[in-house]
Amino acid sequence: MRKPLVAALTVLAFAGLGTAPAVAQEPATAGAGTSGVGKSIDTETATSVVHDLVTSATATLKQTASPSLSAVTLAGTVSLSNCSGSVVRFPNSLDTDPALVLSNGHCLTSGFLDPGEVLTNASSSRTFGLLNSSGTRVATLRASKLAYATMTDTDVSLYQLTTTYATIKNSYGISALTVQDTHPTAGTAITVASGYWKTLYNCNIDGFVYRLKEGDWTWKDSVRYTSACNTIGGTSGSPVIDQSTGKVVAVNNTGNEDGESCTVNNPCEVSETGAITVRKGINYAEEIYNIPACFTTGNQLNLNASACTLPKP
């Protein structure tokens, strides 16, 4: 899974900054697993200055090597203490609804969730750095609760914020990204927008994986990128955006780093017949088109809705 620590240390060493900055975690979420997520810089501390310097330099280098498309920017993405994310809405969300932040289930501050574990409506006051189109942090948003999180079948977390879409738009001029409620299509040109690194990765959807297995976890119908999306640690939770519509079609979560088979940080593809394929250097995302059916009026979670297929506690 795309954890930020190794990437951050690599950039710091390259920049000649010496030792890594201090790290911090938010309070653990009740009921979460005990395995540790890769820790990174707490954006609420003075070390965020170092983080901003490093991420800005990284973004500059990335844009120089591969200019971003004008159709997709960083507006609406957020930086977490250890991952990336985005402010999202569903097709039926209202401007007066409490806003939601989308990220990965493995990005919880308390660590990885166990296979089969699902969290719903858990207390949370986690903060998120809201970015504008150029990647400048314009606000700090705060969660009122963790609405949903799991690493079973998919790898997703959704936080409900203390503010509405309308307030965010009126205060900062930033609109939420809309979640596409239909299955993505192979060949689609996409952008993986990382709020943590303030960087855009452009490529295409190469295809879909019947089962993606990584360590103890298995995900269904995962999105496989073409090789141009060479995502790194810290990009976990980034929205995968359709370049033609601007809608979010998936959430970035992992990649095979070392060519190993089915181990942590080395997911393998499993076909319907059980055949295993390993693609070193290839990265993946999890689909989210089924999530809108699980949220009702006021952006409230309803796992009992007839069309909802998300795993239940």
PDB file of C-alpha atoms in Angstrom:
ATOM      1  CA  MET A   1       0.000   0.000   0.000  1.00  0.00           C
ATOM      2  CA  ARG A   2       1.179   3.459  -0.818  1.00  0.00           C
ATOM      3  CA  LYS A   3       2.581   4.714   2.489  1.00  0.00           C
ATOM      4  CA  PRO A   4       4.459   8.049   2.575  1.00  0.00           C
ATOM      5  CA  LEU A   5       7.417   7.459   4.910  1.00  0.00           C
ATOM      6  CA  VAL A   6       9.939   5.920   2.502  1.00  0.00           C
ATOM      7  CA  ALA A   7       9.225   8.474  -0.212  1.00  0.00           C
ATOM      8  CA  ALA A   8       9.487  11.354   2.233  1.00  0.00           C
ATOM      9  CA  LEU A   9      12.827  10.154   3.566  1.00  0.00           C
ATOM     10  CA  THR A  10      14.144   9.724   0.019  1.00  0.00           C
ATOM     11  CA  VAL A  11      13.239  13.261  -0.957  1.00  0.00           C
ATOM     12  CA  LEU A  12      14.646  14.680   2.268  1.00  0.00           C
ATOM     13  CA  ALA A  13      17.942  12.878   1.698  1.00  0.00           C
ATOM     14  CA  PHE A  14      18.056  14.082  -1.902  1.00  0.00           C
ATOM     15  CA  ALA A  15      17.405  17.636  -0.771  1.00  0.00           C
ATOM     16  CA  GLY A  16      20.242  17.424   1.768  1.00  0.00           C
ATOM     17  CA  LEU A  17      17.958  18.094   4.728  1.00  0.00           C
ATOM     18  CA  GLY A  18      19.585  15.427   6.875  1.00  0.00           C
ATOM     19  CA  THR A  19      17.373  13.828   9.484  1.00  0.00           C
ATOM     20  CA  ALA A  20      13.689  13.241   9.022  1.00  0.00           C
ATOM     21  CA  PRO A  21      11.288  15.618  10.773  1.00  0.00           C
ATOM     22  CA  ALA A  22       9.310  14.609  13.824  1.00  0.00           C
ATOM     23  CA  VAL A  23       6.196  12.566  13.285  1.00  0.00           C
ATOM     24  CA  ALA A  24       2.850  12.578  15.024  1.00  0.00           C
ATOM     25  CA  GLN A  25      -0.462  10.742  14.905  1.00  0.00           C
ATOM     26  CA  GLU A  26      -3.962  11.833  15.650  1.00  0.00           C
ATOM     27  CA  PRO A  27      -5.869   9.923  18.353  1.00  0.00           C
ATOM     28  CA  ALA A  28      -6.705   6.356  17.371  1.00  0.00           C
ATOM     29  CA  THR A  29     -10.122   5.654  15.929  1.00  0.00           C
ATOM     30  CA  ALA A  30     -12.130   3.318  18.124  1.00  0.00           C
ATOM     31  CA  GLY A  31     -12.311  -0.216  16.784  1.00  0.00           C
ATOM     32  CA  ALA A  32      -9.512   0.098  14.248  1.00  0.00           C
ATOM     33  CA  GLY A  33      -6.808  -2.517  13.744  1.00  0.00           C
ATOM     34  CA  THR A  34      -3.447  -2.360  15.426  1.00  0.00           C
ATOM     35  CA  SER A  35      -1.127  -2.684  12.439  1.00  0.00           C
ATOM     36  CA  GLY A  36       0.616   0.644  11.856  1.00  0.00           C
ATOM     37  CA  VAL A  37       0.123   2.791   8.808  1.00  0.00           C
ATOM     38  CA  GLY A  38       3.339   4.396   7.590  1.00  0.00           C
ATOM     39  CA  LYS A  39       3.649   7.591   9.628  1.00  0.00           C
ATOM     40  CA  SER A  40       4.468  10.984   8.192  1.00  0.00           C
ATOM     41  CA  ILE A  41       4.592  14.658   8.995  1.00  0.00           C
ATOM     42  CA  ASP A  42       1.787  16.118  11.063  1.00  0.00           C
ATOM     43  CA  THR A  43       0.493  19.113   9.091  1.00  0.00           C
ATOM     44  CA  GLU A  44      -0.564  20.780  12.340  1.00  0.00           C
ATOM     45  CA  THR A  45       3.041  21.148  13.588  1.00  0.00           C
ATOM     46  CA  ALA A  46       6.002  23.317  12.665  1.00  0.00           C
ATOM     47  CA  THR A  47       7.412  20.448  10.624  1.00  0.00           C
ATOM     48  CA  SER A  48       4.731  21.198   8.037  1.00  0.00           C
ATOM     49  CA  VAL A  49       7.081  23.931   6.801  1.00  0.00           C
ATOM     50  CA  VAL A  50       9.585  21.244   5.820  1.00  0.00           C
ATOM     51  CA  HIS A  51       6.768  19.217   4.257  1.00  0.00           C
ATOM     52  CA  ASP A  52       5.624  22.185   2.154  1.00  0.00           C
ATOM     53  CA  LEU A  53       9.165  22.869   0.956  1.00  0.00           C
ATOM     54  CA  VAL A  54       9.731  19.258  -0.029  1.00  0.00           C
ATOM     55  CA  THR A  55       6.331  18.752  -1.652  1.00  0.00           C
ATOM     56  CA  SER A  56       6.589  22.012  -3.582  1.00  0.00           C
ATOM     57  CA  ALA A  57       9.989  20.981  -4.914  1.00  0.00           C
ATOM     58  CA  THR A  58       8.655  17.556  -5.810  1.00  0.00           C
ATOM     59  CA  ALA A  59       5.666  19.059  -7.597  1.00  0.00           C
ATOM     60  CA  THR A  60       7.938  21.388  -9.554  1.00  0.00           C
ATOM     61  CA  LEU A  61      10.162  18.520 -10.657  1.00  0.00           C
ATOM     62  CA  LYS A  62       7.152  16.408 -11.604  1.00  0.00           C
ATOM     63  CA  GLN A  63       5.547  19.206 -13.631  1.00  0.00           C
ATOM     64  CA  THR A  64       8.832  19.854 -15.428  1.00  0.00           C
ATOM     65  CA  ALA A  65       9.139  16.207 -16.385  1.00  0.00           C
ATOM     66  CA  SER A  66       5.478  15.761 -17.305  1.00  0.00           C
ATOM     67  CA  PRO A  67       3.332  18.915 -17.653  1.00  0.00           C
ATOM     68  CA  SER A  68      -0.171  18.478 -16.287  1.00  0.00           C
ATOM     69  CA  LEU A  69      -3.271  18.768 -18.420  1.00  0.00           C
ATOM     70  CA  SER A  70      -5.189  21.996 -17.921  1.00  0.00           C
ATOM     71  CA  ALA A  71      -8.489  20.111 -17.538  1.00  0.00           C
ATOM     72  CA  VAL A  72      -7.482  18.632 -14.173  1.00  0.00           C
ATOM     73  CA  THR A  73      -5.922  20.550 -11.283  1.00  0.00           C
ATOM     74  CA  LEU A  74      -5.338  20.023  -7.576  1.00  0.00           C
ATOM     75  CA  ALA A  75      -8.416  22.062  -6.621  1.00  0.00           C
ATOM     76  CA  GLY A  76     -10.531  20.129  -4.142  1.00  0.00           C
ATOM     77  CA  THR A  77      -7.786  17.690  -3.177  1.00  0.00           C
ATOM     78  CA  VAL A  78      -6.598  17.529   0.413  1.00  0.00           C
ATOM     79  CA  SER A  79      -3.449  16.539   2.248  1.00  0.00           C
ATOM     80  CA  LEU A  80      -3.748  14.192   5.206  1.00  0.00           C
ATOM     81  CA  SER A  81      -1.101  13.650   7.873  1.00  0.00           C
ATOM     82  CA  ASN A  82      -0.054  10.462   6.085  1.00  0.00           C
ATOM     83  CA  CYS A  83      -1.887  10.262   2.744  1.00  0.00           C
ATOM     84  CA  SER A  84      -3.845  12.106   0.068  1.00  0.00           C
ATOM     85  CA  GLY A  85      -7.572  12.645  -0.360  1.00  0.00           C
ATOM     86  CA  SER A  86     -10.266  14.851  -1.855  1.00  0.00           C
ATOM     87  CA  VAL A  87     -13.479  16.663  -0.993  1.00  0.00           C
ATOM     88  CA  VAL A  88     -16.193  14.743  -2.833  1.00  0.00           C
ATOM     89  CA  ARG A  89     -19.917  14.854  -3.432  1.00  0.00           C
ATOM     90  CA  PHE A  90     -22.368  12.413  -4.951  1.00  0.00           C
ATOM     91  CA  PRO A  91     -24.665  13.121  -7.911  1.00  0.00           C
ATOM     92  CA  ASN A  92     -27.601  13.734  -5.533  1.00  0.00           C
ATOM     93  CA  SER A  93     -25.692  15.683  -2.860  1.00  0.00           C
ATOM     94  CA  LEU A  94     -26.978  19.166  -2.038  1.00  0.00           C
ATOM     95  CA  ASP A  95     -24.846  22.264  -1.507  1.00  0.00           C
ATOM     96  CA  THR A  96     -26.223  22.445   2.037  1.00  0.00           C
ATOM     97  CA  ASP A  97     -25.098  18.908   2.885  1.00  0.00           C
ATOM     98  CA  PRO A  98     -22.072  18.341   5.136  1.00  0.00           C
ATOM     99  CA  ALA A  99     -19.079  17.803   2.854  1.00  0.00           C
ATOM    100  CA  LEU A 100     -17.235  14.483   2.641  1.00  0.00           C
ATOM    101  CA  VAL A 101     -13.532  13.648   2.267  1.00  0.00           C
ATOM    102  CA  LEU A 102     -12.558  10.491   0.368  1.00  0.00           C
ATOM    103  CA  SER A 103      -9.323   8.589   1.061  1.00  0.00           C
ATOM    104  CA  ASN A 104      -8.170   4.989   1.666  1.00  0.00           C
ATOM    105  CA  GLY A 105      -9.159   2.642   4.456  1.00  0.00           C
ATOM    106  CA  HIS A 106      -5.472   2.018   5.101  1.00  0.00           C
ATOM    107  CA  CYS A 107      -4.895   5.742   5.703  1.00  0.00           C
ATOM    108  CA  LEU A 108      -6.588   5.846   9.121  1.00  0.00           C
ATOM    109  CA  THR A 109      -4.304   7.316  11.770  1.00  0.00           C
ATOM    110  CA  SER A 110      -4.810   4.215  13.913  1.00  0.00           C
ATOM    111  CA  GLY A 111      -3.475   1.732  11.361  1.00  0.00           C
ATOM    112  CA  PHE A 112      -4.669  -0.917   8.948  1.00  0.00           C
ATOM    113  CA  LEU A 113      -8.109  -2.450   9.369  1.00  0.00           C
ATOM    114  CA  ASP A 114      -8.327  -6.224   9.647  1.00  0.00           C
ATOM    115  CA  PRO A 115      -9.832  -8.222   6.774  1.00  0.00           C
ATOM    116  CA  GLY A 116     -13.592  -8.202   7.282  1.00  0.00           C
ATOM    117  CA  GLU A 117     -13.494  -5.119   9.524  1.00  0.00           C
ATOM    118  CA  VAL A 118     -15.803  -2.196   8.751  1.00  0.00           C
ATOM    119  CA  LEU A 119     -16.068   1.072  10.694  1.00  0.00           C
ATOM    120  CA  THR A 120     -19.153   3.278  10.499  1.00  0.00           C
ATOM    121  CA  ASN A 121     -20.014   6.638  12.069  1.00  0.00           C
ATOM    122  CA  ALA A 122     -16.983   6.636  14.362  1.00  0.00           C
ATOM    123  CA  SER A 123     -16.010   9.777  16.235  1.00  0.00           C
ATOM    124  CA  SER A 124     -13.210  11.729  14.533  1.00  0.00           C
ATOM    125  CA  SER A 125     -11.785  15.245  14.589  1.00  0.00           C
ATOM    126  CA  ARG A 126      -9.150  14.602  11.927  1.00  0.00           C
ATOM    127  CA  THR A 127      -7.960  17.615   9.923  1.00  0.00           C
ATOM    128  CA  PHE A 128      -7.309  18.002   6.205  1.00  0.00           C
ATOM    129  CA  GLY A 129      -5.390  20.654   4.270  1.00  0.00           C
ATOM    130  CA  LEU A 130      -7.584  21.949   1.438  1.00  0.00           C
ATOM    131  CA  LEU A 131      -5.670  22.787  -1.761  1.00  0.00           C
ATOM    132  CA  ASN A 132      -6.506  25.143  -4.605  1.00  0.00           C
ATOM    133  CA  SER A 133      -5.763  24.563  -8.290  1.00  0.00           C
ATOM    134  CA  SER A 134      -2.061  25.376  -7.943  1.00  0.00           C
ATOM    135  CA  GLY A 135      -1.588  23.195  -4.872  1.00  0.00           C
ATOM    136  CA  THR A 136      -1.563  26.003  -2.319  1.00  0.00           C
ATOM    137  CA  ARG A 137      -3.110  25.122   1.026  1.00  0.00           C
ATOM    138  CA  VAL A 138      -5.978  27.554   1.537  1.00  0.00           C
ATOM    139  CA  ALA A 139      -7.780  26.115   4.547  1.00  0.00           C
ATOM    140  CA  THR A 140      -7.855  23.442   7.225  1.00  0.00           C
ATOM    141  CA  LEU A 141     -11.000  21.330   7.195  1.00  0.00           C
ATOM    142  CA  ARG A 142     -12.061  19.210  10.149  1.00  0.00           C
ATOM    143  CA  ALA A 143     -14.021  15.974  10.376  1.00  0.00           C
ATOM    144  CA  SER A 144     -17.042  15.529  12.595  1.00  0.00           C
ATOM    145  CA  LYS A 145     -16.943  11.755  12.145  1.00  0.00           C
ATOM    146  CA  LEU A 146     -15.523   8.873  10.144  1.00  0.00           C
ATOM    147  CA  ALA A 147     -18.633   7.910   8.193  1.00  0.00           C
ATOM    148  CA  TYR A 148     -17.250   4.706   6.653  1.00  0.00           C
ATOM    149  CA  ALA A 149     -13.991   2.806   6.348  1.00  0.00           C
ATOM    150  CA  THR A 150     -12.921  -0.664   5.262  1.00  0.00           C
ATOM    151  CA  MET A 151     -10.093  -2.566   3.609  1.00  0.00           C
ATOM    152  CA  THR A 152     -12.369  -5.451   2.627  1.00  0.00           C
ATOM    153  CA  ASP A 153     -13.329  -5.809  -1.072  1.00  0.00           C
ATOM    154  CA  THR A 154     -12.213  -2.199  -1.476  1.00  0.00           C
ATOM    155  CA  ASP A 155      -9.853   0.222   0.309  1.00  0.00           C
ATOM    156  CA  VAL A 156     -11.820   3.325   1.225  1.00  0.00           C
ATOM    157  CA  SER A 157     -12.515   5.845   3.969  1.00  0.00           C
ATOM    158  CA  LEU A 158     -15.091   8.638   3.964  1.00  0.00           C
ATOM    159  CA  TYR A 159     -15.033  11.398   6.559  1.00  0.00           C
ATOM    160  CA  GLN A 160     -17.946  13.771   7.156  1.00  0.00           C
ATOM    161  CA  LEU A 161     -16.800  17.356   7.722  1.00  0.00           C
ATOM    162  CA  THR A 162     -18.043  20.039  10.074  1.00  0.00           C
ATOM    163  CA  THR A 163     -18.746  22.332   7.120  1.00  0.00           C
ATOM    164  CA  THR A 164     -20.948  22.203   4.022  1.00  0.00           C
ATOM    165  CA  TYR A 165     -20.120  22.277   0.326  1.00  0.00           C
ATOM    166  CA  ALA A 166     -21.650  25.739   0.067  1.00  0.00           C
ATOM    167  CA  THR A 167     -19.467  27.106   2.856  1.00  0.00           C
ATOM    168  CA  ILE A 168     -16.312  25.705   1.274  1.00  0.00           C
ATOM    169  CA  LYS A 169     -17.295  27.147  -2.109  1.00  0.00           C
ATOM    170  CA  ASN A 170     -18.232  30.563  -0.733  1.00  0.00           C
ATOM    171  CA  SER A 171     -15.196  30.828   1.545  1.00  0.00           C
ATOM    172  CA  TYR A 172     -12.456  29.454  -0.706  1.00  0.00           C
ATOM    173  CA  GLY A 173     -13.904  29.303  -4.231  1.00  0.00           C
ATOM    174  CA  ILE A 174     -13.370  25.535  -4.396  1.00  0.00           C
ATOM    175  CA  SER A 175     -16.001  23.036  -5.509  1.00  0.00           C
ATOM    176  CA  ALA A 176     -16.116  19.412  -4.435  1.00  0.00           C
ATOM    177  CA  LEU A 177     -15.234  16.725  -6.958  1.00  0.00           C
ATOM    178  CA  THR A 178     -18.196  14.600  -8.075  1.00  0.00           C
ATOM    179  CA  VAL A 179     -18.044  10.809  -7.698  1.00  0.00           C
ATOM    180  CA  GLN A 180     -19.032   8.982 -10.889  1.00  0.00           C
ATOM    181  CA  ASP A 181     -21.785   6.474 -10.146  1.00  0.00           C
ATOM    182  CA  THR A 182     -21.155   4.227 -13.158  1.00  0.00           C
ATOM    183  CA  HIS A 183     -18.377   1.699 -13.738  1.00  0.00           C
ATOM    184  CA  PRO A 184     -15.199   3.237 -15.220  1.00  0.00           C
ATOM    185  CA  THR A 185     -14.090   2.285 -18.738  1.00  0.00           C
ATOM    186  CA  ALA A 186     -10.815   0.762 -19.892  1.00  0.00           C
ATOM    187  CA  GLY A 187      -8.721   3.176 -21.945  1.00  0.00           C
ATOM    188  CA  THR A 188     -10.032   6.277 -20.163  1.00  0.00           C
ATOM    189  CA  ALA A 189      -7.464   9.056 -19.783  1.00  0.00           C
ATOM    190  CA  ILE A 190      -7.093   9.740 -16.058  1.00  0.00           C
ATOM    191  CA  THR A 191      -5.203  11.899 -13.592  1.00  0.00           C
ATOM    192  CA  VAL A 192      -4.172  10.731 -10.133  1.00  0.00           C
ATOM    193  CA  ALA A 193      -4.149  13.958  -8.089  1.00  0.00           C
ATOM    194  CA  SER A 194      -2.043  13.727  -4.926  1.00  0.00           C
ATOM    195  CA  GLY A 195      -2.737  16.356  -2.283  1.00  0.00           C
ATOM    196  CA  TYR A 196       0.104  15.055  -0.114  1.00  0.00           C
ATOM    197  CA  TRP A 197       2.732  15.614  -2.808  1.00  0.00           C
ATOM    198  CA  LYS A 198       0.827  18.356  -4.688  1.00  0.00           C
ATOM    199  CA  THR A 199       1.466  16.388  -7.853  1.00  0.00           C
ATOM    200  CA  LEU A 200      -0.556  15.154 -10.840  1.00  0.00           C
ATOM    201  CA  TYR A 201       0.086  11.793 -12.543  1.00  0.00           C
ATOM    202  CA  ASN A 202      -1.408  11.356 -16.016  1.00  0.00           C
ATOM    203  CA  CYS A 203      -2.027   7.975 -17.678  1.00  0.00           C
ATOM    204  CA  ASN A 204      -4.876   5.691 -18.773  1.00  0.00           C
ATOM    205  CA  ILE A 205      -6.950   2.920 -17.258  1.00  0.00           C
ATOM    206  CA  ASP A 206      -5.216  -0.168 -18.580  1.00  0.00           C
ATOM    207  CA  GLY A 207      -7.872  -2.603 -17.418  1.00  0.00           C
ATOM    208  CA  PHE A 208      -9.561  -4.200 -14.422  1.00  0.00           C
ATOM    209  CA  VAL A 209      -8.413  -6.907 -12.030  1.00  0.00           C
ATOM    210  CA  TYR A 210     -10.840  -9.616 -10.909  1.00  0.00           C
ATOM    211  CA  ARG A 211      -9.110  -9.840  -7.531  1.00  0.00           C
ATOM    212  CA  LEU A 212      -6.119  -7.868  -6.278  1.00  0.00           C
ATOM    213  CA  LYS A 213      -4.395  -9.549  -3.333  1.00  0.00           C
ATOM    214  CA  GLU A 214      -1.897  -7.823  -1.048  1.00  0.00           C
ATOM    215  CA  GLY A 215      -0.822  -9.498   2.163  1.00  0.00           C
ATOM    216  CA  ASP A 216      -3.955 -10.406   4.118  1.00  0.00           C
ATOM    217  CA  TRP A 217      -6.238  -8.179   2.046  1.00  0.00           C
ATOM    218  CA  THR A 218      -8.180  -8.866  -1.156  1.00  0.00           C
ATOM    219  CA  TRP A 219      -9.898  -6.220  -3.292  1.00  0.00           C
ATOM    220  CA  LYS A 220     -12.465  -6.792  -6.024  1.00  0.00           C
ATOM    221  CA  ASP A 221     -12.563  -5.404  -9.569  1.00  0.00           C
ATOM    222  CA  SER A 222      -9.572  -3.094  -9.047  1.00  0.00           C
ATOM    223  CA  VAL A 223      -8.380  -0.517 -11.580  1.00  0.00           C
ATOM    224  CA  ARG A 224      -4.958  -1.085 -13.174  1.00  0.00           C
ATOM    225  CA  TYR A 225      -3.086   1.926 -14.587  1.00  0.00           C
ATOM    226  CA  THR A 226      -0.807   2.104 -17.567  1.00  0.00           C
ATOM    227  CA  SER A 227       2.829   2.495 -16.531  1.00  0.00           C
ATOM    228  CA  ALA A 228       2.894   6.304 -16.831  1.00  0.00           C
ATOM    229  CA  CYS A 229       1.144   6.645 -13.451  1.00  0.00           C
ATOM    230  CA  ASN A 230       4.210   5.824 -11.405  1.00  0.00           C
ATOM    231  CA  THR A 231       2.666   6.758  -8.065  1.00  0.00           C
ATOM    232  CA  ILE A 232       4.786   6.809  -4.896  1.00  0.00           C
ATOM    233  CA  GLY A 233       4.324   6.647  -1.135  1.00  0.00           C
ATOM    234  CA  GLY A 234       1.981   9.370   0.069  1.00  0.00           C
ATOM    235  CA  THR A 235      -0.323   9.160  -2.953  1.00  0.00           C
ATOM    236  CA  SER A 236      -2.622   6.721  -1.144  1.00  0.00           C
ATOM    237  CA  GLY A 237      -6.171   8.057  -1.168  1.00  0.00           C
ATOM    238  CA  SER A 238      -5.663  10.323  -4.186  1.00  0.00           C
ATOM    239  CA  PRO A 239      -8.737  10.776  -6.394  1.00  0.00           C
ATOM    240  CA  VAL A 240      -8.478   9.176  -9.824  1.00  0.00           C
ATOM    241  CA  ILE A 241     -10.091  11.733 -12.117  1.00  0.00           C
ATOM    242  CA  ASP A 242     -11.512  11.186 -15.606  1.00  0.00           C
ATOM    243  CA  GLN A 243      -9.815  13.867 -17.692  1.00  0.00           C
ATOM    244  CA  SER A 244     -12.823  14.301 -19.981  1.00  0.00           C
ATOM    245  CA  THR A 245     -15.514  14.687 -17.299  1.00  0.00           C
ATOM    246  CA  GLY A 246     -13.618  15.821 -14.216  1.00  0.00           C
ATOM    247  CA  LYS A 247     -15.393  13.151 -12.152  1.00  0.00           C
ATOM    248  CA  VAL A 248     -13.718  10.828  -9.661  1.00  0.00           C
ATOM    249  CA  VAL A 249     -13.795   7.245 -10.935  1.00  0.00           C
ATOM    250  CA  ALA A 250     -11.569   5.511  -8.359  1.00  0.00           C
ATOM    251  CA  VAL A 251      -9.300   6.051  -5.348  1.00  0.00           C
ATOM    252  CA  ASN A 252      -5.567   5.348  -5.703  1.00  0.00           C
ATOM    253  CA  ASN A 253      -4.234   2.810  -3.216  1.00  0.00           C
ATOM    254  CA  THR A 254      -1.286   0.546  -4.111  1.00  0.00           C
ATOM    255  CA  GLY A 255       1.369  -0.727  -6.506  1.00  0.00           C
ATOM    256  CA  ASN A 256       3.832  -3.567  -6.922  1.00  0.00           C
ATOM    257  CA  GLU A 257       7.194  -2.186  -5.831  1.00  0.00           C
ATOM    258  CA  ASP A 258       9.630  -5.114  -5.829  1.00  0.00           C
ATOM    259  CA  GLY A 259       8.133  -7.766  -8.090  1.00  0.00           C
ATOM    260  CA  GLU A 260       7.172 -10.022  -5.191  1.00  0.00           C
ATOM    261  CA  SER A 261       3.893 -11.926  -5.328  1.00  0.00           C
ATOM    262  CA  CYS A 262       0.917 -11.058  -3.117  1.00  0.00           C
ATOM    263  CA  THR A 263       2.976  -9.502  -0.280  1.00  0.00           C
ATOM    264  CA  VAL A 264       2.516  -6.108   1.372  1.00  0.00           C
ATOM    265  CA  ASN A 265       3.509  -3.403  -1.136  1.00  0.00           C
ATOM    266  CA  ASN A 266       3.576  -6.082  -3.839  1.00  0.00           C
ATOM    267  CA  PRO A 267      -0.018  -6.864  -4.823  1.00  0.00           C
ATOM    268  CA  CYS A 268      -0.695  -9.646  -7.291  1.00  0.00           C
ATOM    269  CA  GLU A 269      -3.543 -10.032  -9.762  1.00  0.00           C
ATOM    270  CA  VAL A 270      -5.739 -13.109  -9.350  1.00  0.00           C
ATOM    271  CA  SER A 271      -7.955 -14.176 -12.246  1.00  0.00           C
ATOM    272  CA  GLU A 272     -11.346 -15.901 -12.028  1.00  0.00           C
ATOM    273  CA  THR A 273      -9.552 -19.212 -12.549  1.00  0.00           C
ATOM    274  CA  GLY A 274      -7.057 -18.498  -9.775  1.00  0.00           C
ATOM    275  CA  ALA A 275      -4.108 -17.691 -12.057  1.00  0.00           C
ATOM    276  CA  ILE A 276      -1.703 -15.198 -10.467  1.00  0.00           C
ATOM    277  CA  THR A 277       0.012 -12.410 -12.397  1.00  0.00           C
ATOM    278  CA  VAL A 278       2.679 -10.108 -10.973  1.00  0.00           C
ATOM    279  CA  ARG A 279       3.349  -6.748 -12.630  1.00  0.00           C
ATOM    280  CA  LYS A 280       6.354  -5.044 -11.060  1.00  0.00           C
ATOM    281  CA  GLY A 281       6.120  -1.254 -11.158  1.00  0.00           C
ATOM    282  CA  ILE A 282       2.411  -1.196 -12.011  1.00  0.00           C
ATOM    283  CA  ASN A 283      -0.027   0.672  -9.780  1.00  0.00           C
ATOM    284  CA  TYR A 284      -3.682   0.308  -8.903  1.00  0.00           C
ATOM    285  CA  ALA A 285      -6.835   1.976  -7.596  1.00  0.00           C
ATOM    286  CA  GLU A 286     -10.155   0.850  -6.149  1.00  0.00           C
ATOM    287  CA  GLU A 287     -13.507   1.618  -7.748  1.00  0.00           C
ATOM    288  CA  ILE A 288     -16.018   3.883  -5.989  1.00  0.00           C
ATOM    289  CA  TYR A 289     -19.005   3.958  -8.365  1.00  0.00           C
ATOM    290  CA  ASN A 290     -20.979   1.802  -5.891  1.00  0.00           C
ATOM    291  CA  ILE A 291     -20.566   4.234  -2.981  1.00  0.00           C
ATOM    292  CA  PRO A 292     -23.258   6.849  -3.859  1.00  0.00           C
ATOM    293  CA  ALA A 293     -25.990   4.200  -3.534  1.00  0.00           C
ATOM    294  CA  CYS A 294     -25.013   3.781   0.137  1.00  0.00           C
ATOM    295  CA  PHE A 295     -25.564   7.425   1.094  1.00  0.00           C
ATOM    296  CA  THR A 296     -28.959   9.039   1.466  1.00  0.00           C
ATOM    297  CA  THR A 297     -30.421  12.492   2.228  1.00  0.00           C
ATOM    298  CA  GLY A 298     -27.942  14.788   3.916  1.00  0.00           C
ATOM    299  CA  ASN A 299     -24.978  12.624   2.880  1.00  0.00           C
ATOM    300  CA  GLN A 300     -25.850  10.123   5.603  1.00  0.00           C
ATOM    301  CA  LEU A 301     -24.627   6.536   5.359  1.00  0.00           C
ATOM    302  CA  ASN A 302     -27.287   3.867   4.797  1.00  0.00           C
ATOM    303  CA  LEU A 303     -25.726   0.457   4.272  1.00  0.00           C
ATOM    304  CA  ASN A 304     -29.210  -1.091   4.217  1.00  0.00           C
ATOM    305  CA  ALA A 305     -30.226   0.743   1.033  1.00  0.00           C
ATOM    306  CA  SER A 306     -31.402  -1.748  -1.582  1.00  0.00           C
ATOM    307  CA  ALA A 307     -28.689  -0.849  -4.104  1.00  0.00           C
ATOM    308  CA  CYS A 308     -25.845  -0.628  -1.576  1.00  0.00           C
ATOM    309  CA  THR A 309     -23.154  -3.276  -2.038  1.00  0.00           C
ATOM    310  CA  LEU A 310     -20.443  -1.993   0.319  1.00  0.00           C
ATOM    311  CA  PRO A 311     -19.273  -4.435   2.999  1.00  0.00           C
ATOM    312  CA  LYS A 312     -21.221  -4.158   6.259  1.00  0.00           C
ATOM    313  CA  PRO A 313     -19.921  -4.409   9.847  1.00  0.00           C
TER     314      PRO A 313
END
